[in-house]
CSV table of C-alpha atoms in Angstrom, one decimal:
chain,number,residue,atom,x,y,z
Y,135,UNK,CA,-4.8,-36.3,0.4
Y,136,UNK,CA,-2.0,-37.8,2.6
Y,137,UNK,CA,-0.4,-35.6,5.1
Y,138,UNK,CA,2.7,-35.4,2.9
Y,139,UNK,CA,0.6,-34.2,-0.1
Y,140,UNK,CA,-1.1,-31.6,2.1
Y,141,UNK,CA,2.3,-30.5,3.3
Y,142,UNK,CA,3.6,-30.1,-0.2
Y,143,UNK,CA,0.6,-28.0,-1.2
Y,144,UNK,CA,0.9,-25.8,1.8
Y,145,UNK,CA,4.6,-25.3,1.2
Y,146,UNK,CA,3.9,-24.1,-2.4
Y,147,UNK,CA,1.3,-21.6,-1.2
Y,148,UNK,CA,3.5,-20.3,1.6
Y,149,UNK,CA,6.5,-20.0,-0.7
Y,150,UNK,CA,4.5,-17.8,-3.0
Y,151,UNK,CA,3.3,-15.7,-0.1
Y,152,UNK,CA,6.8,-15.4,1.3
Y,153,UNK,CA,8.3,-14.4,-2.1
Y,154,UNK,CA,5.7,-11.7,-2.6
Y,155,UNK,CA,6.2,-10.5,0.9
Y,156,UNK,CA,10.0,-10.2,0.4
Y,157,UNK,CA,9.6,-8.4,-2.9
Y,158,UNK,CA,7.0,-6.0,-1.5
Y,159,UNK,CA,9.3,-5.2,1.3
Y,160,UNK,CA,12.0,-4.1,-1.2
Y,161,UNK,CA,9.6,-1.7,-2.8
Y,162,UNK,CA,8.2,-0.4,0.5
Y,163,UNK,CA,11.7,0.3,1.8
Y,164,UNK,CA,12.7,2.4,-1.2
Y,165,UNK,CA,10.8,5.6,-0.2
Y,166,UNK,CA,11.8,5.7,3.4
Y,167,UNK,CA,15.5,5.0,2.5
Y,168,UNK,CA,15.7,7.5,-0.4
Y,169,UNK,CA,13.9,10.3,1.5
Y,170,UNK,CA,16.4,9.8,4.3
Y,171,UNK,CA,19.4,9.8,2.0
Y,172,UNK,CA,20.6,6.3,2.8
Y,173,UNK,CA,22.6,5.8,-0.4
Y,174,UNK,CA,24.1,2.5,0.6
Y,175,UNK,CA,20.9,0.9,1.6
Y,176,UNK,CA,19.0,2.2,-1.5
Y,177,UNK,CA,21.7,0.8,-3.8
Y,178,UNK,CA,21.6,-2.6,-1.9
Y,179,UNK,CA,18.0,-3.1,-3.0
Y,180,UNK,CA,19.3,-3.7,-6.5
Y,181,UNK,CA,21.5,-6.6,-7.8
Y,182,UNK,CA,25.2,-5.5,-8.2
Y,183,UNK,CA,24.6,-4.7,-11.9
Y,184,UNK,CA,20.9,-3.7,-11.5
Y,185,UNK,CA,19.3,-1.0,-13.7
Y,186,UNK,CA,17.4,2.0,-12.6
Y,187,UNK,CA,16.0,3.8,-15.6
Y,188,UNK,CA,14.1,7.0,-14.9
Y,189,UNK,CA,13.1,9.9,-17.2
Y,190,UNK,CA,16.4,11.5,-18.3
Y,191,UNK,CA,18.7,9.2,-16.2
Y,192,UNK,CA,19.9,5.7,-16.9
Y,193,UNK,CA,21.7,4.2,-13.9
Y,194,UNK,CA,23.4,0.8,-14.0
Y,195,UNK,CA,25.0,-0.8,-11.0
Y,196,UNK,CA,24.9,0.2,-7.3
Y,197,UNK,CA,27.5,2.9,-7.6
Y,198,UNK,CA,25.3,4.8,-10.1
Y,199,UNK,CA,22.3,4.4,-7.8
Y,200,UNK,CA,24.2,5.5,-4.7
Y,201,UNK,CA,25.6,8.5,-6.7
Y,202,UNK,CA,22.1,9.6,-7.6
Y,203,UNK,CA,21.1,9.6,-3.9
Y,204,UNK,CA,24.3,11.6,-3.0
Y,205,UNK,CA,23.8,14.0,-5.8
Y,206,UNK,CA,23.2,17.7,-5.2
Y,207,UNK,CA,19.9,17.4,-6.9
Y,208,UNK,CA,18.6,14.7,-4.6
Y,209,UNK,CA,20.2,16.2,-1.5
Y,210,UNK,CA,18.5,19.5,-2.4
Y,211,UNK,CA,15.1,17.7,-2.4
Y,212,UNK,CA,15.8,16.1,1.0
Y,213,UNK,CA,16.8,19.4,2.5
Y,214,UNK,CA,13.6,21.1,1.2
Y,215,UNK,CA,11.5,18.1,2.3
Y,216,UNK,CA,10.6,15.4,-0.2
Y,217,UNK,CA,8.2,12.4,0.0
Y,218,UNK,CA,8.5,9.5,-2.3
Y,219,UNK,CA,5.1,7.9,-1.5
Y,220,UNK,CA,4.6,4.5,-2.9
Y,221,UNK,CA,1.1,3.3,-3.6
Y,222,UNK,CA,0.0,-0.3,-3.2
Y,223,UNK,CA,2.2,-2.6,-5.2
Y,224,UNK,CA,1.1,-5.4,-7.6
Y,225,UNK,CA,3.6,-8.3,-7.7
Y,226,UNK,CA,3.6,-11.3,-10.1
Y,227,UNK,CA,6.1,-14.0,-9.1
Y,228,UNK,CA,7.2,-16.6,-11.7
Y,229,UNK,CA,9.7,-19.0,-10.1
Y,230,UNK,CA,12.9,-17.1,-9.6
Y,231,UNK,CA,11.9,-13.9,-11.3
Y,232,UNK,CA,9.1,-11.5,-10.6
Y,233,UNK,CA,7.5,-8.4,-12.3
Y,234,UNK,CA,5.6,-5.7,-10.5
Y,235,UNK,CA,3.7,-2.5,-11.3
Y,236,UNK,CA,3.3,0.4,-8.9
Y,237,UNK,CA,2.6,4.2,-8.8
Y,238,UNK,CA,4.4,6.7,-6.7
Y,239,UNK,CA,4.0,10.4,-6.0
Y,240,UNK,CA,6.9,12.8,-5.4
Y,241,UNK,CA,5.6,15.4,-3.0
Y,242,UNK,CA,7.7,18.5,-2.3
Y,243,UNK,CA,7.6,21.0,0.5
Y,244,UNK,CA,8.0,24.7,-0.3
Y,245,UNK,CA,7.0,28.2,0.6
Y,246,UNK,CA,3.4,27.7,-0.4
Y,247,UNK,CA,3.0,24.3,1.3
Y,248,UNK,CA,3.2,20.9,-0.2
Y,249,UNK,CA,2.7,20.1,-3.9
Y,250,UNK,CA,2.8,17.0,-6.1
Y,251,UNK,CA,5.9,17.5,-8.2
Y,252,UNK,CA,5.5,14.2,-10.2
Y,253,UNK,CA,3.3,11.1,-10.5
Y,254,UNK,CA,5.2,8.2,-11.8
Y,255,UNK,CA,4.6,4.7,-13.3
Y,256,UNK,CA,7.0,2.0,-12.3
Y,257,UNK,CA,7.7,-1.4,-13.8
Y,258,UNK,CA,9.9,-3.6,-11.6
Y,259,UNK,CA,11.8,-6.7,-12.5
Y,260,UNK,CA,13.2,-8.8,-9.6
Y,261,UNK,CA,15.4,-11.8,-9.4
Y,262,UNK,CA,16.0,-14.3,-6.7
Y,263,UNK,CA,19.7,-14.3,-5.7
Y,264,UNK,CA,21.8,-15.9,-3.0
Y,265,UNK,CA,21.3,-12.7,-1.0
Y,266,UNK,CA,17.5,-12.9,-1.4
Y,267,UNK,CA,15.3,-11.1,-3.9
Y,268,UNK,CA,16.8,-8.0,-5.5
Y,269,UNK,CA,15.7,-5.4,-8.1
Y,270,UNK,CA,17.2,-6.3,-11.5
Y,271,UNK,CA,15.6,-3.4,-13.3
Y,272,UNK,CA,13.2,-0.6,-12.4
Y,273,UNK,CA,11.9,1.5,-15.2
Y,274,UNK,CA,10.0,4.7,-14.2
Y,275,UNK,CA,8.2,7.3,-16.4
Y,276,UNK,CA,6.1,10.3,-15.4
Y,277,UNK,CA,2.4,9.9,-16.0
Y,278,UNK,CA,2.2,13.0,-18.2
Y,279,UNK,CA,0.6,11.3,-21.2
Y,280,UNK,CA,3.7,9.5,-22.2
Y,281,UNK,CA,2.6,6.2,-23.8
Y,282,UNK,CA,5.7,4.5,-22.4
Y,283,UNK,CA,4.3,5.1,-18.9
Y,284,UNK,CA,1.1,3.3,-19.9
Y,285,UNK,CA,3.1,0.4,-21.3
Y,286,UNK,CA,5.1,0.1,-18.1
Y,287,UNK,CA,1.9,-0.1,-16.0
Y,288,UNK,CA,0.2,-2.5,-18.2
Y,289,UNK,CA,3.1,-4.9,-18.6
Y,290,UNK,CA,3.7,-4.7,-14.8
Y,291,UNK,CA,0.1,-5.5,-14.0
Y,292,UNK,CA,0.1,-8.5,-16.4
Y,293,UNK,CA,3.5,-9.7,-15.2
Y,294,UNK,CA,5.3,-9.3,-18.5
Y,295,UNK,CA,8.7,-7.8,-19.0
Y,296,UNK,CA,9.6,-4.7,-21.0
Y,297,UNK,CA,12.5,-4.0,-23.3
Y,298,UNK,CA,15.6,-2.5,-21.7
Y,299,UNK,CA,16.3,1.0,-23.0
Y,300,UNK,CA,19.9,0.2,-23.6
Y,301,UNK,CA,19.0,-2.7,-25.9
Y,302,UNK,CA,16.2,-0.8,-27.8
Q,36,UNK,CA,-1.4,-31.1,19.4
Q,37,UNK,CA,-1.0,-34.0,16.9
Q,38,UNK,CA,0.6,-33.3,13.6
Q,39,UNK,CA,-2.8,-33.5,11.9
Q,40,UNK,CA,-4.2,-30.8,14.3
Q,41,UNK,CA,-1.1,-28.6,13.7
Q,42,UNK,CA,-1.7,-29.0,9.9
Q,43,UNK,CA,-5.3,-28.0,10.1
Q,44,UNK,CA,-4.5,-24.9,12.1
Q,45,UNK,CA,-1.7,-24.0,9.7
Q,46,UNK,CA,-4.1,-24.5,6.7
Q,47,UNK,CA,-6.6,-22.2,8.2
Q,48,UNK,CA,-4.1,-19.4,8.7
Q,49,UNK,CA,-2.6,-19.9,5.2
Q,50,UNK,CA,-6.1,-19.8,3.7
Q,51,UNK,CA,-6.8,-16.5,5.2
Q,52,UNK,CA,-3.4,-15.1,4.1
Q,53,UNK,CA,-3.9,-16.4,0.6
Q,54,UNK,CA,-7.5,-15.0,0.4
Q,55,UNK,CA,-6.4,-11.6,1.5
Q,56,UNK,CA,-3.4,-11.7,-0.9
Q,57,UNK,CA,-5.7,-12.5,-3.9
Q,58,UNK,CA,-8.2,-9.8,-3.0
Q,59,UNK,CA,-5.5,-7.2,-2.4
Q,60,UNK,CA,-4.0,-8.1,-5.9
Q,61,UNK,CA,-7.4,-7.3,-7.5
Q,62,UNK,CA,-7.3,-3.9,-5.9
Q,63,UNK,CA,-3.7,-3.2,-6.7
Q,64,UNK,CA,-4.1,-4.1,-10.3
Q,65,UNK,CA,-7.0,-1.6,-10.8
Q,66,UNK,CA,-4.9,1.5,-11.0
Q,67,UNK,CA,-2.2,0.2,-13.4
Q,68,UNK,CA,-4.9,-1.3,-15.7
Q,69,UNK,CA,-7.2,1.7,-15.7
Q,70,UNK,CA,-4.4,4.2,-16.3
Q,71,UNK,CA,-3.2,2.1,-19.2
Q,72,UNK,CA,-6.7,1.9,-20.7
Q,73,UNK,CA,-7.0,-1.9,-20.5
Q,74,UNK,CA,-10.8,-2.1,-20.6
Q,75,UNK,CA,-11.1,-5.9,-20.8
Q,76,UNK,CA,-8.7,-6.5,-17.9
Q,77,UNK,CA,-10.4,-3.8,-15.7
Q,78,UNK,CA,-13.8,-5.3,-16.3
Q,79,UNK,CA,-12.6,-8.8,-15.6
Q,80,UNK,CA,-11.8,-7.8,-12.0
Q,81,UNK,CA,-15.5,-7.7,-11.4
Q,82,UNK,CA,-18.1,-10.5,-11.4
Q,83,UNK,CA,-20.1,-10.6,-14.7
Q,84,UNK,CA,-22.9,-8.6,-13.0
Q,85,UNK,CA,-20.6,-6.7,-10.6
Q,86,UNK,CA,-21.4,-3.1,-9.6
Q,87,UNK,CA,-19.2,-0.1,-9.8
Q,88,UNK,CA,-20.9,2.8,-8.2
Q,89,UNK,CA,-19.0,6.2,-8.3
Q,90,UNK,CA,-20.2,9.7,-7.9
Q,91,UNK,CA,-22.6,10.4,-10.8
Q,92,UNK,CA,-22.2,7.1,-12.5
Q,93,UNK,CA,-23.7,3.7,-11.7
Q,94,UNK,CA,-22.2,0.8,-13.7
Q,95,UNK,CA,-23.5,-2.7,-13.6
Q,96,UNK,CA,-21.9,-5.6,-15.4
Q,97,UNK,CA,-18.6,-5.8,-17.2
Q,98,UNK,CA,-19.8,-4.1,-20.4
Q,99,UNK,CA,-20.7,-1.0,-18.4
Q,100,UNK,CA,-17.3,-1.0,-16.8
Q,101,UNK,CA,-15.4,-1.6,-20.0
Q,102,UNK,CA,-17.4,1.2,-21.7
Q,103,UNK,CA,-16.3,3.7,-18.9
Q,104,UNK,CA,-12.6,2.8,-19.6
Q,105,UNK,CA,-13.2,3.3,-23.4
Q,106,UNK,CA,-15.2,6.5,-22.9
Q,107,UNK,CA,-13.9,9.8,-24.3
Q,108,UNK,CA,-13.9,11.2,-20.7
Q,109,UNK,CA,-11.5,8.4,-19.5
Q,110,UNK,CA,-9.4,8.3,-22.7
Q,111,UNK,CA,-9.0,12.1,-22.3
Q,112,UNK,CA,-7.6,11.6,-18.8
Q,113,UNK,CA,-5.1,9.0,-20.1
Q,114,UNK,CA,-3.9,11.2,-22.9
Q,115,UNK,CA,-3.3,14.1,-20.5
Q,116,UNK,CA,-1.7,11.8,-18.0
Q,117,UNK,CA,-3.6,10.4,-15.1
Q,118,UNK,CA,-2.7,8.4,-12.0
Q,119,UNK,CA,-5.1,6.4,-10.0
Q,120,UNK,CA,-2.9,5.9,-7.0
Q,121,UNK,CA,-4.3,3.4,-4.5
Q,122,UNK,CA,-3.3,3.7,-0.9
Q,123,UNK,CA,-2.8,0.7,1.4
Q,124,UNK,CA,-5.9,-1.5,1.4
Q,125,UNK,CA,-7.7,-2.9,4.5
Q,126,UNK,CA,-9.3,-6.3,3.7
Q,127,UNK,CA,-11.8,-8.2,6.0
Q,128,UNK,CA,-12.4,-11.8,4.8
Q,129,UNK,CA,-15.5,-13.7,6.0
Q,130,UNK,CA,-15.6,-17.2,4.4
Q,131,UNK,CA,-16.6,-16.7,0.8
Q,132,UNK,CA,-17.2,-12.9,1.0
Q,133,UNK,CA,-14.9,-10.0,1.9
Q,134,UNK,CA,-15.2,-6.3,2.5
Q,135,UNK,CA,-12.4,-3.8,2.2
Q,136,UNK,CA,-11.8,-0.1,2.7
Q,137,UNK,CA,-9.3,2.0,0.8
Q,138,UNK,CA,-8.4,5.5,-0.3
Q,139,UNK,CA,-7.2,6.6,-3.7
Q,140,UNK,CA,-6.0,9.8,-5.3
Q,141,UNK,CA,-6.6,10.8,-8.9
Q,142,UNK,CA,-3.6,12.9,-9.9
Q,143,UNK,CA,-3.7,14.7,-13.2
Q,144,UNK,CA,-0.9,16.2,-15.3
Q,145,UNK,CA,-1.4,19.6,-16.9
Q,146,UNK,CA,0.2,22.8,-18.1
Q,147,UNK,CA,1.0,23.8,-14.5
Q,148,UNK,CA,2.3,20.4,-13.5
Q,149,UNK,CA,0.5,17.7,-11.5
Q,150,UNK,CA,-2.4,18.3,-9.2
Q,151,UNK,CA,-4.8,16.2,-7.1
Q,152,UNK,CA,-8.1,16.2,-9.0
Q,153,UNK,CA,-9.9,14.0,-6.5
Q,154,UNK,CA,-9.4,12.1,-3.2
Q,155,UNK,CA,-11.8,9.2,-3.0
Q,156,UNK,CA,-13.2,6.8,-0.4
Q,157,UNK,CA,-13.8,3.2,-1.5
Q,158,UNK,CA,-15.9,0.4,-0.1
Q,159,UNK,CA,-15.3,-2.9,-1.8
Q,160,UNK,CA,-17.3,-6.1,-1.6
Q,161,UNK,CA,-15.7,-9.3,-3.0
Q,162,UNK,CA,-17.0,-12.8,-3.5
Q,163,UNK,CA,-15.2,-16.1,-4.1
Q,164,UNK,CA,-16.2,-17.5,-7.5
Q,165,UNK,CA,-15.1,-20.5,-9.5
Q,166,UNK,CA,-12.7,-18.1,-11.3
Q,167,UNK,CA,-11.3,-16.9,-8.0
Q,168,UNK,CA,-12.1,-13.8,-6.0
Q,169,UNK,CA,-13.9,-11.0,-7.9
Q,170,UNK,CA,-15.3,-7.6,-7.1
Q,171,UNK,CA,-19.0,-7.8,-6.5
Q,172,UNK,CA,-19.5,-4.1,-5.7
Q,173,UNK,CA,-17.2,-1.1,-5.4
Q,174,UNK,CA,-18.8,2.1,-4.1
Q,175,UNK,CA,-16.7,5.2,-4.3
Q,176,UNK,CA,-17.4,8.8,-3.1
Q,177,UNK,CA,-15.2,11.8,-3.2
Q,178,UNK,CA,-13.9,12.9,0.3
Q,179,UNK,CA,-15.3,16.4,0.0
Q,180,UNK,CA,-17.3,16.4,3.2
Q,181,UNK,CA,-20.0,14.0,1.9
Q,182,UNK,CA,-21.1,11.9,4.9
Q,183,UNK,CA,-21.6,8.9,2.5
Q,184,UNK,CA,-17.9,8.8,2.0
Q,185,UNK,CA,-17.3,8.6,5.7
Q,186,UNK,CA,-19.9,5.8,6.0
Q,187,UNK,CA,-18.1,3.8,3.2
Q,188,UNK,CA,-14.7,4.1,4.9
Q,189,UNK,CA,-16.1,3.2,8.3
Q,190,UNK,CA,-18.1,0.2,7.1
Q,191,UNK,CA,-15.1,-1.0,5.0
Q,192,UNK,CA,-12.7,-0.8,7.9
Q,193,UNK,CA,-15.2,-2.7,10.2
Q,194,UNK,CA,-15.9,-5.3,7.5
Q,195,UNK,CA,-19.6,-4.5,7.2
Q,196,UNK,CA,-21.6,-4.1,4.0
Q,197,UNK,CA,-23.3,-1.0,2.7
Q,198,UNK,CA,-26.7,-0.6,1.1
Q,199,UNK,CA,-26.7,-0.8,-2.7
Q,200,UNK,CA,-27.8,2.5,-4.3
Q,201,UNK,CA,-30.2,0.8,-6.7
Q,202,UNK,CA,-32.0,-0.8,-3.7
Q,203,UNK,CA,-32.1,2.3,-1.5
E,596,UNK,CA,13.9,-33.3,6.7
E,597,UNK,CA,11.3,-35.2,8.7
E,598,UNK,CA,7.7,-34.1,8.4
E,599,UNK,CA,7.9,-32.7,11.9
E,600,UNK,CA,10.9,-30.5,10.9
E,601,UNK,CA,9.2,-29.4,7.7
E,602,UNK,CA,6.2,-28.5,9.8
E,603,UNK,CA,8.2,-26.4,12.3
E,604,UNK,CA,9.9,-24.5,9.4
E,605,UNK,CA,6.5,-23.8,7.8
E,606,UNK,CA,5.0,-22.7,11.1
E,607,UNK,CA,7.9,-20.2,11.6
E,608,UNK,CA,7.4,-18.7,8.1
E,609,UNK,CA,3.6,-18.5,8.5
E,610,UNK,CA,3.9,-16.9,12.0
E,611,UNK,CA,6.0,-14.1,10.4
E,612,UNK,CA,3.6,-13.6,7.6
E,613,UNK,CA,0.6,-13.6,10.0
E,614,UNK,CA,2.3,-11.1,12.3
E,615,UNK,CA,3.2,-8.7,9.5
E,616,UNK,CA,-0.4,-9.1,8.2
E,617,UNK,CA,-1.9,-8.2,11.5
E,618,UNK,CA,0.4,-5.2,12.0
E,619,UNK,CA,-0.2,-4.0,8.5
E,620,UNK,CA,-4.0,-4.2,9.1
E,621,UNK,CA,-3.6,-1.9,12.1
E,622,UNK,CA,-1.9,0.7,9.9
E,623,UNK,CA,-4.3,0.4,7.0
E,624,UNK,CA,-7.3,0.8,9.2
E,625,UNK,CA,-6.1,4.1,10.7
E,626,UNK,CA,-6.9,6.3,7.7
E,627,UNK,CA,-10.5,5.0,7.1
E,628,UNK,CA,-11.2,5.1,10.8
E,629,UNK,CA,-9.8,8.6,11.5
E,630,UNK,CA,-11.4,10.1,8.3
E,631,UNK,CA,-14.8,8.8,9.5
E,632,UNK,CA,-14.3,10.1,13.0
E,633,UNK,CA,-14.5,6.7,14.8
E,634,UNK,CA,-12.7,7.9,17.9
E,635,UNK,CA,-13.1,4.7,19.9
E,636,UNK,CA,-11.9,2.4,17.1
E,637,UNK,CA,-8.9,4.7,16.4
E,638,UNK,CA,-7.9,4.7,20.0
E,639,UNK,CA,-8.2,0.9,20.3
E,640,UNK,CA,-5.4,0.5,17.7
E,641,UNK,CA,-3.0,1.6,20.5
E,642,UNK,CA,-2.1,-0.1,23.7
E,643,UNK,CA,-4.0,1.4,26.7
E,644,UNK,CA,-0.9,3.7,27.4
E,645,UNK,CA,0.2,3.9,23.8
E,646,UNK,CA,1.9,7.1,22.5
E,647,UNK,CA,1.0,9.1,19.5
E,648,UNK,CA,3.5,11.9,19.0
E,649,UNK,CA,2.8,14.2,16.1
E,650,UNK,CA,4.2,17.7,15.3
E,651,UNK,CA,3.0,20.0,18.1
E,652,UNK,CA,0.9,17.3,19.9
E,653,UNK,CA,2.0,14.5,22.3
E,654,UNK,CA,-0.8,12.1,23.1
E,655,UNK,CA,-0.5,9.3,25.7
E,656,UNK,CA,-3.2,6.8,26.3
E,657,UNK,CA,-6.4,6.1,24.5
E,658,UNK,CA,-8.3,9.0,26.0
E,659,UNK,CA,-5.8,11.5,24.5
E,660,UNK,CA,-6.1,9.8,21.1
E,661,UNK,CA,-9.9,9.7,21.2
E,662,UNK,CA,-10.0,13.3,22.3
E,663,UNK,CA,-7.9,14.3,19.2
E,664,UNK,CA,-10.4,12.6,16.9
E,665,UNK,CA,-13.3,14.3,18.7
E,666,UNK,CA,-11.6,17.7,18.7
E,667,UNK,CA,-13.0,20.7,16.8
E,668,UNK,CA,-9.9,20.8,14.8
E,669,UNK,CA,-10.2,17.2,13.5
E,670,UNK,CA,-14.0,17.4,13.2
E,671,UNK,CA,-13.5,20.5,11.1
E,672,UNK,CA,-11.2,18.6,8.7
E,673,UNK,CA,-13.8,15.8,8.4
E,674,UNK,CA,-16.6,18.2,7.6
E,675,UNK,CA,-14.6,19.9,4.9
E,676,UNK,CA,-13.4,16.5,3.5
E,677,UNK,CA,-10.0,15.0,4.6
E,678,UNK,CA,-8.1,12.0,3.4
E,679,UNK,CA,-5.4,10.4,5.4
E,680,UNK,CA,-3.9,8.3,2.6
E,681,UNK,CA,-1.4,5.8,3.9
E,682,UNK,CA,1.2,4.6,1.4
E,683,UNK,CA,2.7,1.1,1.4
E,684,UNK,CA,4.0,0.1,4.8
E,685,UNK,CA,7.3,-1.5,5.6
E,686,UNK,CA,7.1,-3.7,8.7
E,687,UNK,CA,10.0,-5.3,10.6
E,688,UNK,CA,9.0,-8.0,13.2
E,689,UNK,CA,11.3,-9.1,16.0
E,690,UNK,CA,9.6,-11.7,18.2
E,691,UNK,CA,7.0,-9.8,20.2
E,692,UNK,CA,7.9,-6.3,19.0
E,693,UNK,CA,7.9,-4.7,15.6
E,694,UNK,CA,9.0,-1.4,14.0
E,695,UNK,CA,7.6,0.0,10.8
E,696,UNK,CA,8.1,3.0,8.5
E,697,UNK,CA,5.5,4.6,6.3
E,698,UNK,CA,4.5,7.8,4.5
E,699,UNK,CA,1.1,9.4,4.5
E,700,UNK,CA,-0.5,12.3,2.7
E,701,UNK,CA,-3.2,14.5,4.3
E,702,UNK,CA,-5.3,15.7,1.4
E,703,UNK,CA,-8.0,18.4,2.0
E,704,UNK,CA,-11.0,19.4,0.0
E,705,UNK,CA,-11.7,23.1,-0.4
E,706,UNK,CA,-13.2,25.8,-2.7
E,707,UNK,CA,-10.4,25.4,-5.2
E,708,UNK,CA,-10.5,21.6,-5.2
E,709,UNK,CA,-8.2,19.2,-3.4
E,710,UNK,CA,-4.7,19.9,-2.2
E,711,UNK,CA,-2.0,18.2,-0.2
E,712,UNK,CA,-2.0,19.8,3.2
E,713,UNK,CA,0.9,17.7,4.6
E,714,UNK,CA,3.2,14.8,3.7
E,715,UNK,CA,4.3,13.0,6.8
E,716,UNK,CA,6.9,10.5,7.9
E,717,UNK,CA,5.8,7.8,10.4
E,718,UNK,CA,7.8,5.6,12.7
E,719,UNK,CA,5.7,2.9,14.3
E,720,UNK,CA,6.5,0.7,17.3
E,721,UNK,CA,4.1,-2.3,17.9
E,722,UNK,CA,3.9,-4.8,20.7
E,723,UNK,CA,2.2,-8.2,20.8
E,724,UNK,CA,-0.4,-8.1,23.6
E,725,UNK,CA,-3.1,-10.5,24.8
E,726,UNK,CA,-5.5,-8.6,22.6
E,727,UNK,CA,-3.2,-9.0,19.6
E,728,UNK,CA,-0.7,-6.6,18.1
E,729,UNK,CA,-1.2,-3.0,19.2
E,730,UNK,CA,0.6,0.3,18.5
E,731,UNK,CA,2.9,1.2,21.4
E,732,UNK,CA,4.2,4.4,19.8
E,733,UNK,CA,3.7,6.3,16.6
E,734,UNK,CA,5.9,9.2,15.9
E,735,UNK,CA,5.0,11.4,13.0
E,736,UNK,CA,6.8,14.5,11.5
E,737,UNK,CA,6.0,16.5,8.4
E,738,UNK,CA,8.5,16.0,5.6
E,739,UNK,CA,9.3,19.7,5.3
E,740,UNK,CA,13.1,19.3,5.6
E,741,UNK,CA,13.0,18.5,9.4
E,742,UNK,CA,15.9,16.1,10.0
E,743,UNK,CA,13.7,14.3,12.6
E,744,UNK,CA,11.5,13.1,9.8
E,745,UNK,CA,14.4,11.6,8.0
E,746,UNK,CA,15.6,9.9,11.1
E,747,UNK,CA,12.1,8.4,11.7
E,748,UNK,CA,11.9,7.0,8.2
E,749,UNK,CA,15.4,5.6,8.3
E,750,UNK,CA,15.0,3.9,11.7
E,751,UNK,CA,11.6,2.6,10.6
E,752,UNK,CA,13.0,1.1,7.4
E,753,UNK,CA,15.9,-0.6,9.3
E,754,UNK,CA,13.7,-1.8,12.1
E,755,UNK,CA,15.4,0.2,14.9
E,756,UNK,CA,13.6,2.2,17.6
E,757,UNK,CA,13.7,5.9,18.1
E,758,UNK,CA,14.0,7.8,21.4
E,759,UNK,CA,10.7,8.9,23.0
E,760,UNK,CA,10.2,12.6,23.1
E,761,UNK,CA,9.2,12.6,26.7
E,762,UNK,CA,12.4,10.8,27.7
E,763,UNK,CA,14.7,13.0,25.6
């Protein structure tokens, strides 16, 4: 190989590593930001019209997401002591889009100590924007036997998209 | 340094980063794949004769591993709702082999909500194959005071191998 | 761009990736090392005068940290079976210093199975030394509603430092 060819190959590998790193950093910042109630910073992880679809709540756009963080329900969790612990994240980049799978635990503090309130499956879709990678859609379902949760994990691990709830 | 020397140095660093990234992706895909019951994809993380040695069960080869995923025991966990949450992974690459340490939690859904069924120590051995990095052996023991679990974590963190159960 | 300019750009990206990787490996080795009681190796993650500030205990220097690992309290946890599971880590590198945020769970084995003894927020400060990246200060508070824990997570996610307890 010429030095130019080596350079091109190296650039391709480094671009993939840098993309995965940036995407992973979005995911790893979610827990610390949401547990500290930083509504603006949480919302800014998404695209302006990004979707956050959790059991029982369908948010679209940053205002919806920031409102969830500021809600009495979420502020109540923070005051009691909540931990959104994200496990290791599996990212699949395909040019300017990416899909990821992850698990998280919501651990809550209470009179009898700490307990796992919920274990959740996440399917993430990311897009490359002028402001860097952003979350286009995050779909989350509790792992309570719901087959939707299994589908999210499997599609996320294989890098395939899932149908949007609003269009289904 | 000449540009050729700089290139060689850069290639070495990028190769290490790319190896660790590929290995980490094997580990991070395990949970989503096993919680969604994808027996073929779980088994394909291992080499054809790879070993998965957990408390009470010694699997060798992809058929054994796929059979575990398809077993009534595992399918029962999936139906109730199970989460194999993998914590952050510590990988040590040495040329064409690698050793890693990790923790995972098995969280189960039930009538009284979610609970931690098991916390487990993992020691992973990976090999570089023509089909990319694969798991050659994964040894897992519950962290219930068993000194074997401590040995697995320590060897994994230091990048040293452990004895195979079958040869001990 | 000339090939020299491309090379410089590539070197900058790879340096950032390599720094984050080395820092993340410090964090990911902590749990396996502390759960296996490897006092020397745990202490060596810190700078010689590094600080480890947890609820109710302020350690400064490697001797303090090694003594914590060797203490009856910690050895008792190991004997019963303890898991310091680290979630995904969010690292912010700024030249020769870095700040990170992470969550961890301390899971304990007992007569009634496993339970979450504590969920903790961590703010990490790292410095580049001649022996590689080291922990200069780790500040940890249980997520039990304590506003300090929220501040640690938020500062860690945004890459800003926190005041040292000893100087406050």
